[in-house]
CSV table of C-alpha atoms in Angstrom, one decimal:
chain,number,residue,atom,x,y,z
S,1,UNK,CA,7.5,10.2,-35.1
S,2,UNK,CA,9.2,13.3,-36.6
S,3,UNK,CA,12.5,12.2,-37.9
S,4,UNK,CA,15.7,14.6,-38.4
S,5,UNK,CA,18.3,13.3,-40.9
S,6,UNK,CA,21.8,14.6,-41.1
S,7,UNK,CA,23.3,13.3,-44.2
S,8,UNK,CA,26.4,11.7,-42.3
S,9,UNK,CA,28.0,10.9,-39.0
S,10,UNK,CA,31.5,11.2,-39.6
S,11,UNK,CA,33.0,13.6,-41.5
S,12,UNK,CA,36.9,14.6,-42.4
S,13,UNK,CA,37.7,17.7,-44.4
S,14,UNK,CA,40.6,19.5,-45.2
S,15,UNK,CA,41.6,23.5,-44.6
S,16,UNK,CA,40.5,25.3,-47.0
S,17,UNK,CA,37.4,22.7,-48.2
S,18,UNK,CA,33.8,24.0,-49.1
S,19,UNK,CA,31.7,21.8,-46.6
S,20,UNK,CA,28.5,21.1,-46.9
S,21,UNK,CA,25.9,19.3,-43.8
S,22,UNK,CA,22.7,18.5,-44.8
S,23,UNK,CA,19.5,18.0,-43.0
S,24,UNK,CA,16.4,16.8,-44.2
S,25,UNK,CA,13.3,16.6,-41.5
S,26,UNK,CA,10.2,14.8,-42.7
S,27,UNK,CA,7.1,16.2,-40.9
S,28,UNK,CA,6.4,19.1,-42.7
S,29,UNK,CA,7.9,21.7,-40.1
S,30,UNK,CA,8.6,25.5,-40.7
S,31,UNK,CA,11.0,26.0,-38.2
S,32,UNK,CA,14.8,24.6,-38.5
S,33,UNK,CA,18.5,25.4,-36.7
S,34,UNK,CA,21.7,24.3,-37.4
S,35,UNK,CA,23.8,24.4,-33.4
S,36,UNK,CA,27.2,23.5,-33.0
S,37,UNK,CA,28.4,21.5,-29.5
S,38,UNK,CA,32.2,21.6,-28.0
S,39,UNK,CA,32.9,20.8,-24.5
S,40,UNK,CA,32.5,23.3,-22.2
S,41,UNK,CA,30.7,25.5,-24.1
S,42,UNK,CA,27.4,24.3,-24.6
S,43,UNK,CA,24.8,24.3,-27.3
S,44,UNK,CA,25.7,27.6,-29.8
S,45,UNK,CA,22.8,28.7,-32.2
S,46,UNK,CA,24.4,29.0,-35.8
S,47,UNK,CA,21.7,29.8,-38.4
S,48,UNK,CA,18.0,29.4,-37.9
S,49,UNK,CA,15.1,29.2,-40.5
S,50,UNK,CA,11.5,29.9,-40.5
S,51,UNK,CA,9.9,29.4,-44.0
S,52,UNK,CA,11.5,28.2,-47.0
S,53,UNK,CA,14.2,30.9,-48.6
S,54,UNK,CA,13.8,32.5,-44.8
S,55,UNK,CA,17.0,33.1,-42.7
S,56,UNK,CA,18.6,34.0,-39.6
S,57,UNK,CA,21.5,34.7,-38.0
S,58,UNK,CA,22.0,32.8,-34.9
S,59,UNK,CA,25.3,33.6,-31.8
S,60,UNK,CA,28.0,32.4,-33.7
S,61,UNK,CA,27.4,32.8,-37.7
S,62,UNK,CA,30.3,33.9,-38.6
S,63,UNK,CA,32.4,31.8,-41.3
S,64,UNK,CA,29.1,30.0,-41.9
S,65,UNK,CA,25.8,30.4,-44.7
S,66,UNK,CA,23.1,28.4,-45.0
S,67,UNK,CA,20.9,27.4,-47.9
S,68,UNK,CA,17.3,26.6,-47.8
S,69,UNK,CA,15.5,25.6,-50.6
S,70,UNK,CA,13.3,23.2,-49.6
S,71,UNK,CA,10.6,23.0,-46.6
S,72,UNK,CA,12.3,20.3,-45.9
S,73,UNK,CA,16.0,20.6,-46.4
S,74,UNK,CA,18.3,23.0,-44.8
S,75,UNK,CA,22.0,22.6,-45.6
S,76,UNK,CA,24.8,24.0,-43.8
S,77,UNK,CA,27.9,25.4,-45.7
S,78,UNK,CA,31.2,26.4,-44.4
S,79,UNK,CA,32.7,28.2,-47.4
S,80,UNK,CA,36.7,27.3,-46.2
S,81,UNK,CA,36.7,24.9,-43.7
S,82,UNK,CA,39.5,25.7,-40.4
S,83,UNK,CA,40.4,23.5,-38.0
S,84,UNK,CA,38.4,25.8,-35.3
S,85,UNK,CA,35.6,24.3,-37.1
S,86,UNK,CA,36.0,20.9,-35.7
S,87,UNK,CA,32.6,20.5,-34.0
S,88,UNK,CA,29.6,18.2,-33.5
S,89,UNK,CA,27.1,19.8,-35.5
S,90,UNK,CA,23.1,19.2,-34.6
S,91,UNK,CA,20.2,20.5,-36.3
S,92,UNK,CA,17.0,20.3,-35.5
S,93,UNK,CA,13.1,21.0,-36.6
S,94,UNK,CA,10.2,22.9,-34.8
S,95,UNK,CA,6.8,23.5,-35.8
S,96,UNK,CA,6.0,27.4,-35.8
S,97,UNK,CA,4.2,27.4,-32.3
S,98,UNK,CA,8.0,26.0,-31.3
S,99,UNK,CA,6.2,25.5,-27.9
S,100,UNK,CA,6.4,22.0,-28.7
S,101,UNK,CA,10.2,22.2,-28.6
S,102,UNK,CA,12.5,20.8,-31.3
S,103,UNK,CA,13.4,17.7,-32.5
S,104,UNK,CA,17.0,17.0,-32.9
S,105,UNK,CA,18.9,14.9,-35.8
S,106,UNK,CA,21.8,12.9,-34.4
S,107,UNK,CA,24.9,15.2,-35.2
S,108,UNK,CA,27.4,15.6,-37.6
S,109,UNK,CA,31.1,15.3,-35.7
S,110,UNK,CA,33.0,17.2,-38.4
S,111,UNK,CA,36.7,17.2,-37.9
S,112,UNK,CA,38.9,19.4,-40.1
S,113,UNK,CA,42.7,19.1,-40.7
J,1,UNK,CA,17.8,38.7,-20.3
J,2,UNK,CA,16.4,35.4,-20.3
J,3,UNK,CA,18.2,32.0,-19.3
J,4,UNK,CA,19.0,28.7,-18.0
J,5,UNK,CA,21.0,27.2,-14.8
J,6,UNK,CA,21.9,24.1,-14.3
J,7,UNK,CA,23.8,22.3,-11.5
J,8,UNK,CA,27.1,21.7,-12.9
J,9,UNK,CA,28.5,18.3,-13.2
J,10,UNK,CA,29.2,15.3,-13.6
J,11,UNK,CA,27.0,14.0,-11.0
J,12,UNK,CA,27.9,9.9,-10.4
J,13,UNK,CA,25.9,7.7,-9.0
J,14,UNK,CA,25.3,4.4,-7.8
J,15,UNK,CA,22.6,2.4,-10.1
J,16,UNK,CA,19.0,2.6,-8.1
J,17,UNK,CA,20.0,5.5,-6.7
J,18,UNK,CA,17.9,8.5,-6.4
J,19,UNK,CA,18.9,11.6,-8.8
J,20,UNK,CA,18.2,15.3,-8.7
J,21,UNK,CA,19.8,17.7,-11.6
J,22,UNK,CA,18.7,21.2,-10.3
J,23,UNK,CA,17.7,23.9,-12.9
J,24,UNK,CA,16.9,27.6,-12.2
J,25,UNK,CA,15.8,30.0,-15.0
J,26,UNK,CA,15.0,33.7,-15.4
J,27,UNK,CA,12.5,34.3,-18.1
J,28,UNK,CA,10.2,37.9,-18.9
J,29,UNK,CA,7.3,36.2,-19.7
J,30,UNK,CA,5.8,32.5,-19.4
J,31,UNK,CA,8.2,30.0,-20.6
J,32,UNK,CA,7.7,26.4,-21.7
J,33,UNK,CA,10.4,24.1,-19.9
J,34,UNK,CA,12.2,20.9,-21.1
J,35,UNK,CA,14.2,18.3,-20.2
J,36,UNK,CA,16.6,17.0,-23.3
J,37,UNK,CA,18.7,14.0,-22.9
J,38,UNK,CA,21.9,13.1,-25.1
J,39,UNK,CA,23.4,9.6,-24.9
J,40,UNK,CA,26.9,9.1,-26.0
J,41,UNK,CA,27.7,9.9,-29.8
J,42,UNK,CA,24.0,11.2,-30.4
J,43,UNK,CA,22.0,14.1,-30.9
J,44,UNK,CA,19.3,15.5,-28.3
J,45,UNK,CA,15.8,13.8,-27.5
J,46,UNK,CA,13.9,15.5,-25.6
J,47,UNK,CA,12.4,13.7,-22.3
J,48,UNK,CA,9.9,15.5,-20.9
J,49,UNK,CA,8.3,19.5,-21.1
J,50,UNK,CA,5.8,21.4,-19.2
J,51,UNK,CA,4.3,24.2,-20.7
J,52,UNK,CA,2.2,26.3,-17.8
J,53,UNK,CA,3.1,26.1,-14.0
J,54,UNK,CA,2.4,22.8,-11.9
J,55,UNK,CA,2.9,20.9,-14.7
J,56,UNK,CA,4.3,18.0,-14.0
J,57,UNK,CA,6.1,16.0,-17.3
J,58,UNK,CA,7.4,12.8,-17.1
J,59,UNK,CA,9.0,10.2,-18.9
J,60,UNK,CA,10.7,6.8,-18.6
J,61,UNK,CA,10.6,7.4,-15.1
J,62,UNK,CA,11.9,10.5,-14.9
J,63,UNK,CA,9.9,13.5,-13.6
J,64,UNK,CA,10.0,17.3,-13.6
J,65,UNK,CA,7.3,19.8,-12.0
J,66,UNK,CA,7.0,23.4,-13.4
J,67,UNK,CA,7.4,25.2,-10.2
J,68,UNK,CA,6.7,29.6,-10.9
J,69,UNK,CA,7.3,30.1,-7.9
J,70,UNK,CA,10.7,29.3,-7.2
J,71,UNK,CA,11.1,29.4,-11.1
J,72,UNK,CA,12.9,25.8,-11.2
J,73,UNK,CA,12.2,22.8,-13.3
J,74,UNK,CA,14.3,20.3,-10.9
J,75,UNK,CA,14.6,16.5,-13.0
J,76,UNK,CA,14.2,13.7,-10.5
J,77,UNK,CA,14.3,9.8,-11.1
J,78,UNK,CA,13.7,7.4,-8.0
J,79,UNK,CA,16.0,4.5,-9.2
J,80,UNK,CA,18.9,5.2,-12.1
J,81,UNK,CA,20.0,2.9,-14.1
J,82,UNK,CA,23.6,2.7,-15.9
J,83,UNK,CA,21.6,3.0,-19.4
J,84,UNK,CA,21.2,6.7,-17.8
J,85,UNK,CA,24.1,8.0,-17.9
J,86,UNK,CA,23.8,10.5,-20.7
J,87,UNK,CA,24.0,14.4,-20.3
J,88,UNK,CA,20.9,16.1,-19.4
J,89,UNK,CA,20.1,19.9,-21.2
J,90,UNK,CA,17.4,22.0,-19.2
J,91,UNK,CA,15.7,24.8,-21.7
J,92,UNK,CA,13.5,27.1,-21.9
J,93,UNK,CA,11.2,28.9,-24.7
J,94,UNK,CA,9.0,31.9,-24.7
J,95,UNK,CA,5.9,32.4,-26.7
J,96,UNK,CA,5.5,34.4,-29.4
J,97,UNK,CA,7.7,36.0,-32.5
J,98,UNK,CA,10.1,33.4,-33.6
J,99,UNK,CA,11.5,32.5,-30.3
J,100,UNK,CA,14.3,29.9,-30.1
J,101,UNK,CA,15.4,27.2,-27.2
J,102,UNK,CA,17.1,28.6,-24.6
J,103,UNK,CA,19.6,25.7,-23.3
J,104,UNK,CA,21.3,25.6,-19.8
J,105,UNK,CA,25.2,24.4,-20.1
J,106,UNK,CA,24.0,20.6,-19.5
J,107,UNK,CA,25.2,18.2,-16.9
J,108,UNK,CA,26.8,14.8,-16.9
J,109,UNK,CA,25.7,11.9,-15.3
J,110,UNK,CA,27.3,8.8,-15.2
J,111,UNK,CA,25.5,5.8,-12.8
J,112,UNK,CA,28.1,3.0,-11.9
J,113,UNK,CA,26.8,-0.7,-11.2
């Protein structure tokens, strides 16, 4: 099975922090996404990638970047965390013919203060 | 544009009771569909797709049918269990260019014993 890995579960940050989420997916896919989830809003579609050093701007980039190095790694980065950034965070992997669907990591709930 | 509806929830139920969560999408073009489940504190897994119409996915009992149509991708289950109570994410994709999952709003369900 394809497995997504976000690096933790939990976090806690302060205002101001540089933050970084990391995902790691282990099945050799191109495609990658970075979403954040709130309640009543829904799945939002931050950053996407398609090839290594490749990125995209998603619905709601703004106070966000993205690094991606590696095939396999794409990190998330908020530069100066807020507290409007308090979020579960999801990424997820695709193959290119993404009609397949994705395959989601368990999510980051990142909670600033 | 293209998009997702689902019926809003939460939707509670009885365990062995019969569930329907209703989804309705608008697509140019000739979509894959999916079914994504997200238990309590996780990420997404997807539980069943269709990728032409009369497809029928399925998946620890649960069922969906690709209908063109009446463009709906309605999730059934004959007998819920309380393990079911999750929140269920309808979505769509299109083919071609770097097309992304198109998620509906997602709807709660919650089975009592």
């Amino acid at each position: 099975d394809v497995k997504v890995t976000q690096s933790s579960r939990y976090l806690v940050k302060r205002t101001g922090e540089k933050v970084f989420l990391e995902c790691v997916q282990d099945m050799d896919h191109e495609n990658m996404f970075w979403y954040r989830q709130d309640p009543g809003l829904g799945l939002r579609l931050i950053y996407f990638s398609y090839d290594v050093k490749m990125k995209e701007k998603g619905d709601i980039p703004e106070g966000y970047s993205v690094s991606r190095e590696k095939k396999e790694r794409f990190s998330l980065i908020l530069e100066s965390a807020s507290t409007n950034q308090t979020s579960m965070y999801l990424c997820a992997s695709s193959l290119e013919r993404v009609l397949y669907g994705y395959t989601f990591g368990s999510g980051t709930r990142l909670t600033v203060v | 544009g293209n998009s997702v509806t689902q019926m809003e929830g939460p939707v509670t139920l009885s365990e062995e009771a019969f569930l329907t969560i209703n989804c309705t999408y608008t697509a140019t073009g000739y979509p894959s569909l999916f079914w994504y489940v997200q238990y309590p504190g996780e990420g997404l897994q997807l539980l069943l797709k269709a990728t032409k119409a009369d497809d029928k996915g399925s998946n620890k009992g649960f069922e969906a049918t690709y209908r063109k149509e009446t463009t709906s991708f309605h999730l059934e289950k004959g007998s819920v269990q309380v393990s079911d109570s999750a929140v269920y994410f309808c979505a769509l994709i299109l083919s071609g260019g770097y097309n992304k999952l198109i998620f509906g709003a997602g709807t709660r369900l919650a089975v009592h014993p």
